[in-house]
Amino acid sequence: MGSETRWLEADELAAWKSLSTLLFKLPGVLDYQLQRDSALSHFEYLVLAGLSESPERSLRMSDLAGFANGSLSRLSHVVKRLEQRGFVSRRPAEDDGRITVATITDAGYDVLVAAAPGHVATVREYVVDTLTPAQLAELKTIADQILAKVDPDKAC
């Protein structure tokens, strides 16, 4: 290819190691709390939250996958499990029967409402309250900048 590898400088490597460790450990902390307190995975929580925030508490599966940052295949498996637990229902879209729409049920909404305080407390404990307001604003700017490179079609 004609170009040499641009190896990371010591400060770049230190920043990368911290970020990569955070990317690995924080999801585990969030998932553990939700599983322990609400019998939900973090992904299941995101699915239910996405539906609860949508008009008529419903979304097309493709839109829901984007909201929850998951593939359609993964989402289908999770929605099937949530449907078996009575938290979600699925139906064909009214305007196009080839498209599936997921809707959070009243039982699913109740589970989400019950899970939210513990989840928010965990997010506060491990992220929000560890930073100053200025650092939190900087974190958002940095995360948005990286996300724009990783997923330019998705706005935060």
PDB file of N, CA, C and O in Angstrom, residues 30-42 44-45 48 82 85 87 107-108 110-120 122:
ATOM      1  N   LEU A  30     -23.670  -1.917  33.552  1.00  0.00           N
ATOM      2  CA  LEU A  30     -25.065  -1.571  33.268  1.00  0.00           C
ATOM      3  C   LEU A  30     -25.920  -2.830  33.130  1.00  0.00           C
ATOM      4  O   LEU A  30     -27.039  -2.914  33.655  1.00  0.00           O
ATOM      5  N   ASP A  31     -25.397  -3.817  32.425  1.00  0.00           N
ATOM      6  CA  ASP A  31     -26.126  -5.060  32.213  1.00  0.00           C
ATOM      7  C   ASP A  31     -26.332  -5.801  33.536  1.00  0.00           C
ATOM      8  O   ASP A  31     -27.432  -6.304  33.814  1.00  0.00           O
ATOM      9  N   TYR A  32     -25.301  -5.850  34.352  1.00  0.00           N
ATOM     10  CA  TYR A  32     -25.386  -6.557  35.634  1.00  0.00           C
ATOM     11  C   TYR A  32     -26.489  -5.959  36.510  1.00  0.00           C
ATOM     12  O   TYR A  32     -27.313  -6.682  37.084  1.00  0.00           O
ATOM     13  N   GLN A  33     -26.520  -4.632  36.634  1.00  0.00           N
ATOM     14  CA  GLN A  33     -27.519  -3.980  37.483  1.00  0.00           C
ATOM     15  C   GLN A  33     -28.923  -4.268  36.979  1.00  0.00           C
ATOM     16  O   GLN A  33     -29.819  -4.594  37.767  1.00  0.00           O
ATOM     17  N   LEU A  34     -29.137  -4.157  35.675  1.00  0.00           N
ATOM     18  CA  LEU A  34     -30.468  -4.401  35.126  1.00  0.00           C
ATOM     19  C   LEU A  34     -30.883  -5.862  35.293  1.00  0.00           C
ATOM     20  O   LEU A  34     -32.029  -6.150  35.656  1.00  0.00           O
ATOM     21  N   GLN A  35     -29.961  -6.776  35.047  1.00  0.00           N
ATOM     22  CA  GLN A  35     -30.270  -8.210  35.213  1.00  0.00           C
ATOM     23  C   GLN A  35     -30.618  -8.509  36.673  1.00  0.00           C
ATOM     24  O   GLN A  35     -31.605  -9.191  36.959  1.00  0.00           O
ATOM     25  N   ARG A  36     -29.798  -7.982  37.578  1.00  0.00           N
ATOM     26  CA  ARG A  36     -29.991  -8.248  39.007  1.00  0.00           C
ATOM     27  C   ARG A  36     -31.316  -7.678  39.511  1.00  0.00           C
ATOM     28  O   ARG A  36     -32.066  -8.342  40.213  1.00  0.00           O
ATOM     29  N   ASP A  37     -31.608  -6.445  39.153  1.00  0.00           N
ATOM     30  CA  ASP A  37     -32.754  -5.743  39.723  1.00  0.00           C
ATOM     31  C   ASP A  37     -34.047  -5.910  38.934  1.00  0.00           C
ATOM     32  O   ASP A  37     -35.126  -5.774  39.510  1.00  0.00           O
ATOM     33  N   SER A  38     -33.956  -6.180  37.630  1.00  0.00           N
ATOM     34  CA  SER A  38     -35.154  -6.164  36.791  1.00  0.00           C
ATOM     35  C   SER A  38     -35.285  -7.348  35.853  1.00  0.00           C
ATOM     36  O   SER A  38     -36.247  -7.410  35.081  1.00  0.00           O
ATOM     37  N   ALA A  39     -34.319  -8.258  35.864  1.00  0.00           N
ATOM     38  CA  ALA A  39     -34.317  -9.417  34.956  1.00  0.00           C
ATOM     39  C   ALA A  39     -34.384  -8.989  33.491  1.00  0.00           C
ATOM     40  O   ALA A  39     -35.004  -9.648  32.661  1.00  0.00           O
ATOM     41  N   LEU A  40     -33.755  -7.849  33.192  1.00  0.00           N
ATOM     42  CA  LEU A  40     -33.649  -7.353  31.814  1.00  0.00           C
ATOM     43  C   LEU A  40     -32.177  -7.184  31.464  1.00  0.00           C
ATOM     44  O   LEU A  40     -31.374  -6.769  32.301  1.00  0.00           O
ATOM     45  N   SER A  41     -31.832  -7.460  30.212  1.00  0.00           N
ATOM     46  CA  SER A  41     -30.495  -7.095  29.738  1.00  0.00           C
ATOM     47  C   SER A  41     -30.518  -5.607  29.368  1.00  0.00           C
ATOM     48  O   SER A  41     -31.591  -5.012  29.216  1.00  0.00           O
ATOM     49  N   HIS A  42     -29.355  -5.032  29.228  1.00  0.00           N
ATOM     50  CA  HIS A  42     -29.288  -3.628  28.823  1.00  0.00           C
ATOM     51  C   HIS A  42     -29.932  -3.441  27.451  1.00  0.00           C
ATOM     52  O   HIS A  42     -30.632  -2.458  27.199  1.00  0.00           O
ATOM     53  N   GLU A  44     -32.351  -5.278  26.136  1.00  0.00           N
ATOM     54  CA  GLU A  44     -33.802  -5.362  26.317  1.00  0.00           C
ATOM     55  C   GLU A  44     -34.357  -4.053  26.870  1.00  0.00           C
ATOM     56  O   GLU A  44     -35.411  -3.582  26.436  1.00  0.00           O
ATOM     57  N   TYR A  45     -33.641  -3.472  27.815  1.00  0.00           N
ATOM     58  CA  TYR A  45     -34.048  -2.185  28.384  1.00  0.00           C
ATOM     59  C   TYR A  45     -34.114  -1.114  27.294  1.00  0.00           C
ATOM     60  O   TYR A  45     -35.069  -0.348  27.215  1.00  0.00           O
ATOM     61  N   LEU A  48     -37.196  -1.657  25.089  1.00  0.00           N
ATOM     62  CA  LEU A  48     -38.421  -1.207  25.755  1.00  0.00           C
ATOM     63  C   LEU A  48     -38.463   0.323  25.860  1.00  0.00           C
ATOM     64  O   LEU A  48     -39.517   0.938  25.645  1.00  0.00           O
ATOM     65  N   LEU A  82     -38.960 -10.964  24.454  1.00  0.00           N
ATOM     66  CA  LEU A  82     -39.807  -9.990  25.150  1.00  0.00           C
ATOM     67  C   LEU A  82     -41.285 -10.275  24.884  1.00  0.00           C
ATOM     68  O   LEU A  82     -42.123 -10.085  25.770  1.00  0.00           O
ATOM     69  N   ARG A  85     -42.498 -13.046  27.037  1.00  0.00           N
ATOM     70  CA  ARG A  85     -42.681 -12.594  28.424  1.00  0.00           C
ATOM     71  C   ARG A  85     -43.877 -11.643  28.561  1.00  0.00           C
ATOM     72  O   ARG A  85     -44.187 -11.211  29.660  1.00  0.00           O
ATOM     73  N   PHE A  87     -44.115  -8.580  27.177  1.00  0.00           N
ATOM     74  CA  PHE A  87     -43.678  -7.181  27.261  1.00  0.00           C
ATOM     75  C   PHE A  87     -43.805  -6.434  25.944  1.00  0.00           C
ATOM     76  O   PHE A  87     -43.794  -5.207  25.906  1.00  0.00           O
ATOM     77  N   ALA A 107     -47.750  -4.351  30.294  1.00  0.00           N
ATOM     78  CA  ALA A 107     -46.850  -5.093  31.184  1.00  0.00           C
ATOM     79  C   ALA A 107     -45.389  -4.711  30.928  1.00  0.00           C
ATOM     80  O   ALA A 107     -44.608  -4.541  31.862  1.00  0.00           O
ATOM     81  N   GLY A 108     -45.025  -4.566  29.661  1.00  0.00           N
ATOM     82  CA  GLY A 108     -43.667  -4.150  29.311  1.00  0.00           C
ATOM     83  C   GLY A 108     -43.364  -2.748  29.800  1.00  0.00           C
ATOM     84  O   GLY A 108     -42.272  -2.462  30.305  1.00  0.00           O
ATOM     85  N   ASP A 110     -44.766  -1.275  32.354  1.00  0.00           N
ATOM     86  CA  ASP A 110     -44.654  -1.349  33.812  1.00  0.00           C
ATOM     87  C   ASP A 110     -43.273  -1.850  34.233  1.00  0.00           C
ATOM     88  O   ASP A 110     -42.675  -1.329  35.187  1.00  0.00           O
ATOM     89  N   VAL A 111     -42.750  -2.862  33.533  1.00  0.00           N
ATOM     90  CA  VAL A 111     -41.410  -3.382  33.829  1.00  0.00           C
ATOM     91  C   VAL A 111     -40.365  -2.297  33.580  1.00  0.00           C
ATOM     92  O   VAL A 111     -39.442  -2.115  34.374  1.00  0.00           O
ATOM     93  N   LEU A 112     -40.503  -1.571  32.484  1.00  0.00           N
ATOM     94  CA  LEU A 112     -39.566  -0.495  32.158  1.00  0.00           C
ATOM     95  C   LEU A 112     -39.604   0.598  33.217  1.00  0.00           C
ATOM     96  O   LEU A 112     -38.557   1.048  33.691  1.00  0.00           O
ATOM     97  N   VAL A 113     -40.793   1.027  33.602  1.00  0.00           N
ATOM     98  CA  VAL A 113     -40.935   2.081  34.622  1.00  0.00           C
ATOM     99  C   VAL A 113     -40.315   1.629  35.944  1.00  0.00           C
ATOM    100  O   VAL A 113     -39.656   2.411  36.625  1.00  0.00           O
ATOM    101  N   ALA A 114     -40.495   0.367  36.286  1.00  0.00           N
ATOM    102  CA  ALA A 114     -39.913  -0.157  37.521  1.00  0.00           C
ATOM    103  C   ALA A 114     -38.382  -0.253  37.428  1.00  0.00           C
ATOM    104  O   ALA A 114     -37.680  -0.052  38.427  1.00  0.00           O
ATOM    105  N   ALA A 115     -37.852  -0.538  36.228  1.00  0.00           N
ATOM    106  CA  ALA A 115     -36.405  -0.688  36.042  1.00  0.00           C
ATOM    107  C   ALA A 115     -35.677   0.644  35.934  1.00  0.00           C
ATOM    108  O   ALA A 115     -34.495   0.738  36.276  1.00  0.00           O
ATOM    109  N   ALA A 116     -36.363   1.674  35.471  1.00  0.00           N
ATOM    110  CA  ALA A 116     -35.713   2.952  35.162  1.00  0.00           C
ATOM    111  C   ALA A 116     -34.990   3.591  36.350  1.00  0.00           C
ATOM    112  O   ALA A 116     -33.841   4.043  36.185  1.00  0.00           O
ATOM    113  N   PRO A 117     -35.557   3.673  37.537  1.00  0.00           N
ATOM    114  CA  PRO A 117     -34.829   4.344  38.629  1.00  0.00           C
ATOM    115  C   PRO A 117     -33.485   3.691  38.950  1.00  0.00           C
ATOM    116  O   PRO A 117     -32.487   4.396  39.149  1.00  0.00           O
ATOM    117  N   GLY A 118     -33.434   2.374  38.992  1.00  0.00           N
ATOM    118  CA  GLY A 118     -32.166   1.695  39.259  1.00  0.00           C
ATOM    119  C   GLY A 118     -31.159   1.903  38.148  1.00  0.00           C
ATOM    120  O   GLY A 118     -29.962   2.095  38.400  1.00  0.00           O
ATOM    121  N   HIS A 119     -31.644   1.889  36.908  1.00  0.00           N
ATOM    122  CA  HIS A 119     -30.745   2.104  35.769  1.00  0.00           C
ATOM    123  C   HIS A 119     -30.180   3.528  35.801  1.00  0.00           C
ATOM    124  O   HIS A 119     -28.968   3.726  35.653  1.00  0.00           O
ATOM    125  N   VAL A 120     -31.049   4.500  36.035  1.00  0.00           N
ATOM    126  CA  VAL A 120     -30.595   5.896  36.095  1.00  0.00           C
ATOM    127  C   VAL A 120     -29.608   6.085  37.249  1.00  0.00           C
ATOM    128  O   VAL A 120     -28.592   6.772  37.097  1.00  0.00           O
ATOM    129  N   THR A 122     -27.572   3.906  38.419  1.00  0.00           N
ATOM    130  CA  THR A 122     -26.298   3.300  38.012  1.00  0.00           C
ATOM    131  C   THR A 122     -25.565   4.189  37.019  1.00  0.00           C
ATOM    132  O   THR A 122     -24.343   4.379  37.122  1.00  0.00           O
TER     133      THR A 122
END
